[in-house]
C-alpha positions as a printed NumPy array, in Angstrom:
array([[-20.48 ,   0.7  ,  -4.186],
       [-21.579,   3.294,  -1.643],
       [-20.024,   3.601,   1.805],
       [-22.296,   4.758,   4.609],
       [-19.923,   6.272,   7.175],
       [-22.728,   6.781,   9.682],
       [-21.618,  10.361,  10.306],
       [-24.939,  11.978,   9.401],
       [-28.518,  11.113,  10.42 ],
       [-29.398,  11.202,   6.709],
       [-26.62 ,   8.865,   5.554],
       [-28.77 ,   5.734,   5.391],
       [-31.191,   7.478,   3.063],
       [-28.335,   8.833,   0.954],
       [-26.972,   5.308,   0.476],
       [-30.407,   4.028,  -0.533],
       [-30.727,   6.849,  -3.072],
       [-27.335,   5.936,  -4.527],
       [-28.425,   2.325,  -4.847],
       [-31.595,   3.295,  -6.67 ],
       [-29.631,   5.537,  -9.046],
       [-27.173,   2.764,  -9.86 ],
       [-29.83 ,   0.168, -10.498],
       [-31.89 ,   2.57 , -12.608],
       [-29.118,   2.556, -15.227],
       [-28.638,  -1.21 , -15.096],
       [-25.685,  -1.402, -12.718],
       [-25.284,  -3.731,  -9.783],
       [-24.791,  -2.024,  -6.417],
       [-23.39 ,  -2.794,  -2.99 ],
       [-24.07 ,  -0.832,   0.188],
       [-21.132,  -0.821,   2.635],
       [-21.159,   0.481,   6.221],
       [-18.381,   1.82 ,   8.436],
       [-18.972,   0.53 ,  11.954],
       [-16.889,   0.649,  15.094],
       [-15.357,   3.453,  17.166],
       [-14.65 ,   6.902,  15.721],
       [-11.43 ,   8.768,  16.579],
       [-11.602,  11.994,  18.575],
       [ -9.245,  13.674,  16.079],
       [ -8.387,  13.001,  12.457],
       [-11.902,  11.914,  11.535],
       [-11.6  ,  12.642,   7.76 ],
       [ -8.419,  10.565,   7.49 ],
       [ -9.941,   7.719,   9.519],
       [-13.088,   7.774,   7.39 ],
       [-10.997,   7.747,   4.22 ],
       [ -8.965,   4.736,   5.424],
       [-12.11 ,   2.848,   6.43 ],
       [-13.765,   3.678,   3.1  ],
       [-10.839,   2.315,   1.104],
       [-10.708,  -0.873,   3.192],
       [-14.419,  -1.534,   2.731],
       [-14.29 ,  -0.848,  -0.997],
       [-11.182,  -3.002,  -1.44 ],
       [-12.765,  -5.957,   0.342],
       [-15.926,  -5.64 ,  -1.753],
       [-13.939,  -5.331,  -4.978],
       [-11.922,  -8.446,  -4.221],
       [-15.099, -10.352,  -3.375],
       [-16.533,  -9.3  ,  -6.75 ],
       [-13.385, -10.366,  -8.615],
       [-12.649,  -6.785,  -9.698],
       [ -9.16 ,  -5.46 , -10.389],
       [ -9.897,  -1.768, -11.025],
       [-12.088,   0.597,  -8.981],
       [-13.376,   3.84 , -10.484],
       [-13.624,   6.981,  -8.352],
       [-15.425,  10.204,  -9.286],
       [-12.933,  12.815,  -8.07 ],
       [-13.083,  15.993, -10.164],
       [-10.817,  18.883, -11.132],
       [-12.186,  20.789,  -8.122],
       [-10.875,  18.09 ,  -5.794],
       [ -7.449,  18.527,  -7.4  ],
       [ -7.541,  22.32 ,  -6.985],
       [ -8.71 ,  22.115,  -3.373],
       [ -5.954,  19.669,  -2.566],
       [ -3.381,  22.062,  -3.989],
       [ -4.729,  24.874,  -1.779],
       [ -4.501,  22.597,   1.254],
       [ -0.868,  21.783,   0.486],
       [ -0.066,  25.468,   0.099],
       [ -1.595,  26.005,   3.542],
       [  0.719,  23.394,   5.057],
       [ -1.066,  20.093,   4.511],
       [  0.873,  16.962,   3.558],
       [ -2.111,  15.743,   1.545],
       [ -1.079,  13.797,  -1.538],
       [ -1.978,  14.627,  -5.113],
       [ -4.829,  12.772,  -6.748],
       [ -3.638,  10.58 ,  -9.593],
       [ -5.656,   9.184, -12.458],
       [ -4.14 ,   5.691, -12.012],
       [ -2.838,   4.545,  -8.646],
       [ -2.8  ,   1.484,  -6.386],
       [ -5.375,   1.169,  -3.644],
       [ -4.019,   2.741,  -0.442],
       [ -5.665,   0.04 ,   1.699],
       [ -3.171,  -2.63 ,   2.749],
       [ -3.334,  -5.559,   2.69 ],
       [ -7.023,  -5.386,   1.726],
       [ -6.23 ,  -3.474,  -1.471],
       [ -3.413,  -5.704,  -2.703],
       [ -3.484,  -6.049,  -6.465],
       [ -6.238,  -3.429,  -6.859],
       [ -5.89 ,  -0.226,  -8.857],
       [ -7.852,   3.02 ,  -8.649],
       [ -8.887,   4.835, -11.824],
       [-10.107,   8.449, -11.7  ],
       [-11.379,   9.299, -15.196],
       [-12.951,  12.668, -14.266],
       [ -9.982,  14.68 , -12.99 ],
       [-10.327,  17.095, -15.925],
       [-14.056,  17.697, -15.275],
       [-15.195,  20.544, -13.038],
       [-17.838,  20.04 , -10.371],
       [-20.043,  22.751, -11.908],
       [-19.814,  21.104, -15.334],
       [-20.839,  17.799, -13.816],
       [-23.844,  19.386, -12.114],
       [-24.861,  21.093, -15.347],
       [-24.705,  17.771, -17.171],
       [-26.766,  16.041, -14.479],
       [-29.358,  18.814, -14.686],
       [-29.607,  18.318, -18.445],
       [-30.207,  14.619, -17.858],
       [-32.928,  15.35 , -15.33 ],
       [-30.862,  13.681, -12.613],
       [-30.586,  14.827,  -8.995],
       [-27.654,  14.579,  -6.592],
       [-26.958,  14.812,  -2.875],
       [-25.094,  17.667,  -1.194],
       [-23.419,  16.592,   2.048],
       [-23.611,  19.433,   4.623],
       [-20.197,  18.327,   5.914],
       [-18.733,  19.788,   2.725],
       [-19.383,  23.228,   4.232],
       [-18.278,  22.359,   7.785],
       [-15.277,  24.609,   8.633],
       [-13.915,  22.022,  11.063],
       [-12.643,  20.05 ,   8.082],
       [ -9.645,  21.12 ,   6.028],
       [-11.217,  20.393,   2.669],
       [-14.29 ,  22.437,   3.531],
       [-12.041,  25.364,   4.455],
       [-10.149,  25.004,   1.174],
       [-13.415,  24.872,  -0.767],
       [-14.624,  28.05 ,   0.958],
       [-11.318,  29.829,   0.379],
       [-11.387,  28.902,  -3.306],
       [-14.584,  30.877,  -3.687],
       [-13.426,  33.714,  -1.442],
       [-15.516,  32.649,   1.537],
       [-12.742,  32.058,   4.075],
       [ -9.115,  30.984,   4.684],
       [ -7.788,  27.569,   3.799],
       [ -6.138,  25.492,   6.468],
       [ -3.877,  22.423,   6.64 ],
       [ -5.426,  18.989,   6.493],
       [ -4.728,  15.755,   8.34 ],
       [ -4.608,  13.306,   5.433],
       [ -1.593,  10.975,   5.2  ],
       [  1.292,  12.162,   3.003],
       [  1.582,  10.804,  -0.523],
       [  4.439,  12.073,  -2.657],
       [  4.056,  13.095,  -6.32 ],
       [  5.147,  10.893,  -9.17 ],
       [  8.821,  10.363,  -9.918],
       [ 10.103,  10.682, -13.42 ],
       [ 11.249,   7.419, -14.943],
       [ 14.772,   8.865, -14.948],
       [ 14.904,   8.501, -11.161],
       [ 16.967,   5.506,  -9.951],
       [ 14.616,   2.712,  -8.947],
       [ 15.145,  -0.13 ,  -6.467],
       [ 16.434,  -3.492,  -7.662],
       [ 14.634,  -6.5  ,  -6.195],
       [ 16.951,  -9.153,  -4.787],
       [ 14.121, -11.523,  -3.857],
       [ 11.911, -12.164,  -0.82 ],
       [ 11.155,  -8.485,  -0.306],
       [ 14.781,  -7.316,  -0.242],
       [ 15.935,  -4.387,  -2.398],
       [ 19.138,  -2.704,  -3.424],
       [ 18.733,   1.067,  -3.766],
       [ 20.854,   3.891,  -5.136],
       [ 22.135,   6.586,  -2.807],
       [ 20.556,   9.157,  -5.131],
       [ 17.094,   7.613,  -4.722],
       [ 14.237,  10.127,  -4.683],
       [ 12.254,  10.836,  -1.528],
       [  9.146,   9.238,  -2.985],
       [ 10.888,   6.054,  -4.089],
       [ 12.684,   5.722,  -0.761],
       [  9.46 ,   6.22 ,   1.207],
       [  7.643,   3.642,  -0.92 ],
       [ 10.486,   1.136,  -0.559],
       [ 10.505,   1.519,   3.219],
       [  6.742,   1.117,   3.553],
       [  6.576,  -1.888,   1.236],
       [  9.623,  -3.653,   2.682],
       [  8.3  ,  -3.04 ,   6.199],
       [  4.867,  -4.416,   5.357],
       [  2.977,  -1.469,   6.864],
       [  0.774,   1.252,   5.437],
       [  2.019,   4.443,   7.116],
       [  4.619,   6.503,   5.223],
       [  7.593,   7.896,   7.134],
       [  7.552,  11.366,   8.594],
       [  9.129,  13.886,   6.28 ],
       [ 11.882,  14.943,   8.682],
       [ 12.999,  11.379,   9.344],
       [ 12.914,  10.557,   5.654],
       [ 15.048,  13.59 ,   4.79 ],
       [ 17.597,  12.748,   7.487],
       [ 17.995,   9.289,   5.998],
       [ 18.31 ,  10.706,   2.467],
       [ 20.995,  13.122,   3.674],
       [ 22.989,  10.25 ,   5.17 ],
       [ 22.676,   8.291,   1.939],
       [ 23.686,  11.219,  -0.252],
       [ 26.626,  11.972,   2.032],
       [ 27.998,   8.462,   1.498],
       [ 27.675,   7.379,   5.136],
       [ 27.822,   3.741,   6.191],
       [ 25.087,   2.96 ,   8.687],
       [ 22.233,   0.686,   9.691],
       [ 18.897,   2.275,  10.555],
       [ 15.254,   1.248,  10.934],
       [ 12.312,   3.259,   9.609],
       [  8.726,   2.114,   8.927],
       [  9.653,  -1.39 ,  10.084],
       [ 12.29 ,  -1.63 ,   7.338],
       [ 16.026,  -1.941,   7.874],
       [ 18.419,   0.107,   5.745],
       [ 21.996,  -1.179,   5.623],
       [ 24.242,   1.318,   3.854],
       [ 27.717,   0.061,   3.042],
       [ 30.365,   1.552,   0.76 ],
       [ 29.546,  -0.919,  -2.027],
       [ 25.732,  -0.953,  -1.826],
       [ 22.616,  -0.018,   0.128],
       [ 20.105,  -2.744,   0.98 ],
       [ 16.553,  -2.396,   2.345],
       [ 14.722,  -5.312,   3.976],
       [ 12.277,  -6.087,   6.765],
       [ 13.711,  -5.468,  10.233],
       [ 13.482,  -8.832,  12.055],
       [ 14.121,  -7.129,  15.387],
       [ 10.551,  -5.842,  15.178],
       [  9.371,  -9.379,  15.92 ],
       [ 11.543,  -9.599,  19.035],
       [ 10.28 ,  -6.276,  20.408],
       [  6.629,  -7.15 ,  19.87 ],
       [  6.365, -10.905,  19.391],
       [  3.095, -11.882,  17.778],
       [  1.402, -15.213,  18.295],
       [  1.642, -17.771,  15.524],
       [ -0.895, -17.032,  12.796],
       [ -3.046, -20.084,  11.939],
       [ -3.526, -20.929,   8.278],
       [ -6.904, -22.005,   6.916],
       [ -6.737, -24.804,   4.362],
       [ -6.86 , -23.514,   0.804],
       [ -7.417, -19.886,   1.861],
       [ -4.927, -17.117,   1.236],
       [ -3.471, -15.605,   4.422],
       [ -1.457, -12.395,   4.352],
       [  1.333, -12.517,   6.91 ],
       [  3.207,  -9.448,   8.16 ],
       [  1.822,  -7.39 ,   5.273],
       [  4.477,  -8.969,   3.02 ],
       [  3.691, -12.599,   2.243],
       [  0.733, -14.475,   0.821],
       [  0.567, -18.061,   2.111],
       [ -1.939, -20.822,   1.412],
       [ -1.708, -24.079,   3.355],
       [ -2.5  , -27.335,   1.521],
       [ -3.423, -29.167,   4.734],
       [ -4.791, -28.303,   8.186],
       [ -2.722, -27.778,  11.313],
       [ -0.171, -25.208,  10.109],
       [  0.773, -21.839,  11.606],
       [  3.135, -19.172,  10.301],
       [  5.809, -17.433,  12.39 ],
       [  8.968, -15.414,  11.607],
       [ 12.186, -17.326,  11.054],
       [ 13.978, -15.227,  13.709],
       [ 15.134, -17.612,  16.453],
       [ 14.152, -20.671,  14.412],
       [ 16.695, -20.759,  11.582],
       [ 18.87 , -23.326,  13.348],
       [ 15.876, -25.689,  13.365],
       [ 15.492, -25.614,   9.582],
       [ 16.908, -28.354,   7.401],
       [ 20.364, -27.91 ,   5.923],
       [ 18.864, -27.341,   2.464],
       [ 16.456, -24.731,   3.811],
       [ 19.254, -22.885,   5.606],
       [ 21.319, -22.941,   2.437],
       [ 18.432, -21.446,   0.476],
       [ 18.619, -18.367,   2.693],
       [ 22.273, -17.686,   1.878],
       [ 21.407, -15.356,  -1.   ],
       [ 19.653, -13.018,   1.429],
       [ 21.53 , -10.506,   3.579],
       [ 21.908, -11.896,   7.112],
       [ 19.62 ,  -9.244,   8.576],
       [ 16.79 , -10.278,   6.234],
       [ 16.78 , -13.983,   7.001],
       [ 14.951, -13.692,  10.313],
       [ 12.019, -11.929,   8.625],
       [ 11.347, -14.865,   6.3  ],
       [  8.14 , -16.769,   7.169],
       [  8.412, -20.321,   8.462],
       [  5.635, -22.769,   9.255],
       [  5.109, -25.008,  12.251],
       [  2.527, -27.706,  12.893],
       [  0.126, -27.431,  15.783],
       [  1.466, -30.598,  17.367],
       [  5.149, -29.705,  17.045],
       [  7.694, -26.919,  16.916],
       [  9.952, -28.064,  14.058],
       [  9.927, -25.151,  11.566],
       [  9.561, -25.52 ,   7.803],
       [ 10.54 , -22.735,   5.437],
       [  7.49 , -21.371,   3.614],
       [  7.865, -22.345,  -0.038],
       [  6.007, -23.387,  -3.21 ],
       [  4.212, -26.279,  -1.55 ],
       [  2.452, -23.712,   0.631],
       [  1.882, -21.318,  -2.279],
       [  4.008, -18.783,  -0.407],
       [  4.929, -15.688,  -2.375],
       [  6.282, -12.276,  -1.52 ],
       [  3.829,  -9.422,  -2.079],
       [  6.464,  -6.719,  -1.651],
       [  7.845,  -6.544,  -5.184],
       [  4.483,  -6.131,  -6.904],
       [  3.332,  -3.64 ,  -4.288],
       [  6.403,  -1.463,  -4.82 ],
       [  6.084,  -1.666,  -8.6  ],
       [  2.506,  -0.415,  -8.293],
       [  3.489,   2.358,  -5.889],
       [  6.158,   3.626,  -8.288],
       [  3.864,   3.663, -11.346],
       [  5.639,   0.775, -13.069],
       [  2.408,  -1.025, -13.893],
       [  0.147,   0.778, -16.303],
       [ -2.587,  -1.763, -16.989],
       [ -4.635,  -4.185, -14.934],
       [ -3.33 ,  -7.081, -17.041],
       [  0.068,  -6.518, -15.359],
       [ -1.315,  -7.279, -11.91 ],
       [ -0.696, -10.458,  -9.961],
       [ -2.908, -13.537,  -9.465],
       [ -6.512, -13.016, -10.574],
       [ -9.49 , -13.821,  -8.437],
       [-10.121, -16.907, -10.587],
       [ -6.596, -18.185, -10.007],
       [ -4.925, -17.375, -13.33 ],
       [ -1.16 , -17.449, -13.318],
       [  0.301, -13.939, -12.901],
       [  2.4  , -12.493, -15.66 ],
       [  5.724, -10.753, -15.267],
       [  4.946,  -8.01 , -12.798],
       [  8.159,  -6.108, -12.328],
       [  9.211,  -3.279, -14.581],
       [ 11.951,  -4.131, -17.063],
       [ 15.439,  -5.587, -16.908],
       [ 16.719,  -2.132, -15.982],
       [ 14.152,  -1.484, -13.292],
       [ 12.805,  -3.356, -10.275],
       [ 13.539,  -6.961, -11.125],
       [ 15.362,  -9.859,  -9.609],
       [ 18.605,  -9.978, -11.55 ],
       [ 20.821, -12.951, -12.129],
       [ 23.821, -10.89 , -11.103],
       [ 22.56 , -10.129,  -7.608],
       [ 25.447, -10.484,  -5.135],
       [ 25.651, -13.388,  -2.756],
       [ 25.839, -12.045,   0.767],
       [ 28.773, -13.289,   2.813],
       [ 29.532, -12.958,   6.474],
       [ 28.331, -14.563,   9.67 ],
       [ 24.813, -15.875,   9.846],
       [ 22.601, -14.319,  12.457],
       [ 20.747, -17.335,  13.694]])
């Protein structure tokens, strides 16, 4: 797949050349185009996000689970120089989940060439009689990576970049979240910055990591043993003396109420970045349970008792077009939480594509969460008591 960002007059020809090269060695090829408005600032980050969304959509359409990228050792070295100059750019990893969400759900990125230098790759291509394209933007000093590339060869100073922050890997000795079900997690007060950031992003359903200063303030409060409730990245953190719980903040729906999301029959719909729902019949819409819990059946209300009160309003419920009586999203609607698998991927707890969730052809997913000692829904999870917030 080749993404034409439309940022150079020559880009259409470059994409066509890439297609010819792919087909000449017997590979299929897809040309993808980034259309729409361009931001006045942060163009590299916006282009990167658009590129990953386009590639993720194409991969899912093709039934792929793993996407290969050709980043090299030079990309790794340049990224390190950018971080030293003040960038929050993340480290390239050989095996990582797609950063596009929800388009990239269940997709992994593999970078098999991180130990290969760019010069070595060019030498090899020359030996094969193959040509390549040099993008002039790679030497444009307006862009952080171009400045880092120039500085690496003594041609100028490196400068900070504008890519989104991605923390390095944790060791497997770091305390990991425990899934309590429906996108709710119990975390340790000694949780690492990376694991906390990933838990917040996944539980909140978004794709933007927290700012470093806000994340560190929350970690300080946790380490200091404080009891508090706080919201960050759309996730609610409730720290009590006995445990710390992270869930979706239902108050987000009250502050910015969204219209009911219609469900197409037999088609997967991702709601709130956290749930996958497929309706078996026409006429259904999905909304948050906040403000509608009292309208659920007694059995449905009872099924929410294992969740902390603050998390119940973020559960999806369904209503018919001709009525307002809510129904709790459940197995009959093929409703499943995406949060647990997403967090497991973000924390490097899945090491092979066979561990991923439902396949494009509908195969039943295998066990997708860590081990009994890691992120998993345990039988000993506490039952939350206290008043219901309906």
